[in-house]
Amino acid sequence: QVQLVESGGDSVQAGGSLRLSCTASGHRYSSNCMAWFRQAPGKEREGVAAIISSEGGTYYADAVKGRFTISQDNAKNILYLQMNSLKPEDTGMYSCAAAHGISCINTKVVGAPVEYDYNYWGQGTQVTVSS
């Protein structure tokens, strides 16, 4: 079983920055595909950013391109999301996710994280951006 624990959520003013972290653990944990999703109140969960280790590729939702950066420290099993120039519409519960398999084909085709690709989920960390 894989455990994912997020941290770093906070309340910030528009234009501010935050860095989210997701620490992964578990028996023989290893995931080629990891991602961040977010869910705003009353809205469906949406993919924010994904990273595929085997190819070094990153994928972003259009709404966050140029502002958010996903990265990982493989030695420490930590996934990061650097968020700059935050906007009120970035408010939501941010969750990290990991894929069981080595392929995130839907994420690659769409160009942004697709829920179907991911098997393990964290509880989330709240980000609130005020205007």
PDB file of C-alpha atoms in Angstrom:
ATOM      1  CA  GLN A   1       0.000   0.000   0.000  1.00  0.00           C
ATOM      2  CA  VAL A   2       1.199   3.492  -0.836  1.00  0.00           C
ATOM      3  CA  GLN A   3       0.640   6.431   1.458  1.00  0.00           C
ATOM      4  CA  LEU A   4       0.710  10.009   0.209  1.00  0.00           C
ATOM      5  CA  VAL A   5       0.766  12.925   2.628  1.00  0.00           C
ATOM      6  CA  GLU A   6       0.514  16.510   1.435  1.00  0.00           C
ATOM      7  CA  SER A   7       1.643  19.645   3.229  1.00  0.00           C
ATOM      8  CA  GLY A   8       2.273  23.303   2.546  1.00  0.00           C
ATOM      9  CA  GLY A   9      -1.249  24.582   2.019  1.00  0.00           C
ATOM     10  CA  ASP A  10      -2.020  28.011   3.430  1.00  0.00           C
ATOM     11  CA  SER A  11      -4.005  31.207   2.979  1.00  0.00           C
ATOM     12  CA  VAL A  12      -2.251  33.818   0.840  1.00  0.00           C
ATOM     13  CA  GLN A  13      -2.989  37.047  -0.977  1.00  0.00           C
ATOM     14  CA  ALA A  14      -3.369  37.098  -4.726  1.00  0.00           C
ATOM     15  CA  GLY A  15       0.025  37.348  -6.389  1.00  0.00           C
ATOM     16  CA  GLY A  16       1.685  35.339  -3.645  1.00  0.00           C
ATOM     17  CA  SER A  17       3.468  32.006  -3.787  1.00  0.00           C
ATOM     18  CA  LEU A  18       3.271  28.644  -2.084  1.00  0.00           C
ATOM     19  CA  ARG A  19       5.139  25.375  -2.350  1.00  0.00           C
ATOM     20  CA  LEU A  20       3.235  22.187  -1.740  1.00  0.00           C
ATOM     21  CA  SER A  21       4.931  18.932  -0.821  1.00  0.00           C
ATOM     22  CA  CYS A  22       3.752  15.352  -1.050  1.00  0.00           C
ATOM     23  CA  THR A  23       5.691  12.669   0.779  1.00  0.00           C
ATOM     24  CA  ALA A  24       5.258   9.143  -0.486  1.00  0.00           C
ATOM     25  CA  SER A  25       5.854   5.988   1.490  1.00  0.00           C
ATOM     26  CA  GLY A  26       4.887   2.370   1.444  1.00  0.00           C
ATOM     27  CA  HIS A  27       6.137  -1.069   0.719  1.00  0.00           C
ATOM     28  CA  ARG A  28       8.298  -1.051  -2.399  1.00  0.00           C
ATOM     29  CA  TYR A  29       6.930   2.300  -3.344  1.00  0.00           C
ATOM     30  CA  SER A  30       7.891   3.399  -6.801  1.00  0.00           C
ATOM     31  CA  SER A  31       5.753   5.334  -9.206  1.00  0.00           C
ATOM     32  CA  ASN A  32       6.698   6.581 -12.603  1.00  0.00           C
ATOM     33  CA  CYS A  33       3.766   8.968 -12.801  1.00  0.00           C
ATOM     34  CA  MET A  34       2.734  11.437 -10.156  1.00  0.00           C
ATOM     35  CA  ALA A  35       0.441  14.394 -10.266  1.00  0.00           C
ATOM     36  CA  TRP A  36      -1.341  17.167  -8.445  1.00  0.00           C
ATOM     37  CA  PHE A  37      -5.084  17.669  -8.598  1.00  0.00           C
ATOM     38  CA  ARG A  38      -7.303  20.297  -7.016  1.00  0.00           C
ATOM     39  CA  GLN A  39     -10.944  20.639  -6.156  1.00  0.00           C
ATOM     40  CA  ALA A  40     -12.738  23.889  -5.462  1.00  0.00           C
ATOM     41  CA  PRO A  41     -15.994  23.957  -3.484  1.00  0.00           C
ATOM     42  CA  GLY A  42     -18.890  22.911  -5.668  1.00  0.00           C
ATOM     43  CA  LYS A  43     -16.660  21.944  -8.559  1.00  0.00           C
ATOM     44  CA  GLU A  44     -15.236  18.719  -9.913  1.00  0.00           C
ATOM     45  CA  ARG A  45     -11.662  17.728  -9.244  1.00  0.00           C
ATOM     46  CA  GLU A  46      -9.288  18.861 -11.971  1.00  0.00           C
ATOM     47  CA  GLY A  47      -5.767  17.909 -12.902  1.00  0.00           C
ATOM     48  CA  VAL A  48      -3.172  20.596 -12.296  1.00  0.00           C
ATOM     49  CA  ALA A  49       0.239  19.144 -13.114  1.00  0.00           C
ATOM     50  CA  ALA A  50       1.889  15.785 -13.714  1.00  0.00           C
ATOM     51  CA  ILE A  51       5.400  14.456 -13.960  1.00  0.00           C
ATOM     52  CA  ILE A  52       6.562  11.271 -15.634  1.00  0.00           C
ATOM     53  CA  SER A  53       9.946  10.239 -14.297  1.00  0.00           C
ATOM     54  CA  SER A  54      11.010   7.856 -17.050  1.00  0.00           C
ATOM     55  CA  GLU A  55      10.914  10.600 -19.647  1.00  0.00           C
ATOM     56  CA  GLY A  56      11.417  13.649 -17.490  1.00  0.00           C
ATOM     57  CA  GLY A  57       8.216  15.043 -18.911  1.00  0.00           C
ATOM     58  CA  THR A  58       5.887  17.485 -17.200  1.00  0.00           C
ATOM     59  CA  TYR A  59       2.313  18.304 -18.090  1.00  0.00           C
ATOM     60  CA  TYR A  60       0.208  21.259 -16.958  1.00  0.00           C
ATOM     61  CA  ALA A  61      -3.366  22.389 -17.136  1.00  0.00           C
ATOM     62  CA  ASP A  62      -3.716  25.514 -19.267  1.00  0.00           C
ATOM     63  CA  ALA A  63      -4.915  27.497 -16.250  1.00  0.00           C
ATOM     64  CA  VAL A  64      -1.589  27.102 -14.454  1.00  0.00           C
ATOM     65  CA  LYS A  65       0.977  27.043 -17.267  1.00  0.00           C
ATOM     66  CA  GLY A  66       3.750  29.512 -16.646  1.00  0.00           C
ATOM     67  CA  ARG A  67       2.821  29.902 -12.974  1.00  0.00           C
ATOM     68  CA  PHE A  68       3.109  26.422 -11.451  1.00  0.00           C
ATOM     69  CA  THR A  69       6.061  24.037 -11.551  1.00  0.00           C
ATOM     70  CA  ILE A  70       5.972  20.366 -10.616  1.00  0.00           C
ATOM     71  CA  SER A  71       9.147  18.605  -9.526  1.00  0.00           C
ATOM     72  CA  GLN A  72      10.279  15.679  -7.453  1.00  0.00           C
ATOM     73  CA  ASP A  73      13.107  14.518  -5.238  1.00  0.00           C
ATOM     74  CA  ASN A  74      13.352  10.837  -6.016  1.00  0.00           C
ATOM     75  CA  ALA A  75      15.867  10.154  -3.274  1.00  0.00           C
ATOM     76  CA  LYS A  76      13.418  11.436  -0.667  1.00  0.00           C
ATOM     77  CA  ASN A  77      10.215  10.340  -2.423  1.00  0.00           C
ATOM     78  CA  ILE A  78       8.835  13.878  -2.305  1.00  0.00           C
ATOM     79  CA  LEU A  79       6.721  15.522  -4.964  1.00  0.00           C
ATOM     80  CA  TYR A  80       6.547  19.319  -5.075  1.00  0.00           C
ATOM     81  CA  LEU A  81       4.284  21.913  -6.606  1.00  0.00           C
ATOM     82  CA  GLN A  82       5.691  25.440  -6.723  1.00  0.00           C
ATOM     83  CA  MET A  83       2.834  27.882  -7.217  1.00  0.00           C
ATOM     84  CA  ASN A  84       3.572  31.488  -8.159  1.00  0.00           C
ATOM     85  CA  SER A  85       1.364  34.435  -9.079  1.00  0.00           C
ATOM     86  CA  LEU A  86      -1.536  32.831  -7.287  1.00  0.00           C
ATOM     87  CA  LYS A  87      -5.063  33.881  -8.177  1.00  0.00           C
ATOM     88  CA  PRO A  88      -8.329  33.562  -6.228  1.00  0.00           C
ATOM     89  CA  GLU A  89      -9.444  30.928  -8.727  1.00  0.00           C
ATOM     90  CA  ASP A  90      -6.529  28.740  -7.584  1.00  0.00           C
ATOM     91  CA  THR A  91      -8.328  28.230  -4.282  1.00  0.00           C
ATOM     92  CA  GLY A  92      -9.097  24.611  -3.505  1.00  0.00           C
ATOM     93  CA  MET A  93      -8.050  21.360  -1.887  1.00  0.00           C
ATOM     94  CA  TYR A  94      -4.856  20.160  -3.525  1.00  0.00           C
ATOM     95  CA  SER A  95      -4.155  16.447  -3.585  1.00  0.00           C
ATOM     96  CA  CYS A  96      -1.262  14.468  -4.929  1.00  0.00           C
ATOM     97  CA  ALA A  97      -1.716  11.207  -6.752  1.00  0.00           C
ATOM     98  CA  ALA A  98       0.463   8.356  -7.918  1.00  0.00           C
ATOM     99  CA  ALA A  99      -0.038   5.817 -10.644  1.00  0.00           C
ATOM    100  CA  HIS A 100       0.391   2.109  -9.987  1.00  0.00           C
ATOM    101  CA  GLY A 101       1.631   1.396 -13.466  1.00  0.00           C
ATOM    102  CA  ILE A 102       4.479   2.832 -15.459  1.00  0.00           C
ATOM    103  CA  SER A 103       2.316   4.451 -18.104  1.00  0.00           C
ATOM    104  CA  CYS A 104       0.114   7.507 -17.766  1.00  0.00           C
ATOM    105  CA  ILE A 105      -1.135   7.312 -21.304  1.00  0.00           C
ATOM    106  CA  ASN A 106      -4.224   9.425 -20.782  1.00  0.00           C
ATOM    107  CA  THR A 107      -2.189  12.168 -19.117  1.00  0.00           C
ATOM    108  CA  LYS A 108       0.226  12.194 -22.047  1.00  0.00           C
ATOM    109  CA  VAL A 109      -2.529  12.289 -24.647  1.00  0.00           C
ATOM    110  CA  VAL A 110      -4.502  15.038 -22.949  1.00  0.00           C
ATOM    111  CA  GLY A 111      -1.440  16.991 -21.850  1.00  0.00           C
ATOM    112  CA  ALA A 112      -2.675  17.350 -18.284  1.00  0.00           C
ATOM    113  CA  PRO A 113      -3.364  14.895 -15.432  1.00  0.00           C
ATOM    114  CA  VAL A 114      -6.310  12.567 -15.959  1.00  0.00           C
ATOM    115  CA  GLU A 115      -7.799  10.912 -12.860  1.00  0.00           C
ATOM    116  CA  TYR A 116      -8.136   7.539 -14.537  1.00  0.00           C
ATOM    117  CA  ASP A 117      -4.354   7.135 -14.672  1.00  0.00           C
ATOM    118  CA  TYR A 118      -3.870   7.373 -10.887  1.00  0.00           C
ATOM    119  CA  ASN A 119      -4.447   4.767  -8.215  1.00  0.00           C
ATOM    120  CA  TYR A 120      -3.223   6.303  -4.983  1.00  0.00           C
ATOM    121  CA  TRP A 121      -4.384   9.565  -3.474  1.00  0.00           C
ATOM    122  CA  GLY A 122      -3.484  11.757  -0.547  1.00  0.00           C
ATOM    123  CA  GLN A 123      -5.956  13.486   1.767  1.00  0.00           C
ATOM    124  CA  GLY A 124      -5.152  16.926   0.446  1.00  0.00           C
ATOM    125  CA  THR A 125      -3.959  20.288   1.690  1.00  0.00           C
ATOM    126  CA  GLN A 126      -6.044  23.458   1.510  1.00  0.00           C
ATOM    127  CA  VAL A 127      -4.942  26.460  -0.516  1.00  0.00           C
ATOM    128  CA  THR A 128      -6.913  29.684  -0.159  1.00  0.00           C
ATOM    129  CA  VAL A 129      -6.094  32.742  -2.237  1.00  0.00           C
ATOM    130  CA  SER A 130      -7.783  36.008  -1.359  1.00  0.00           C
ATOM    131  CA  SER A 131      -8.094  39.046  -3.598  1.00  0.00           C
TER     132      SER A 131
END
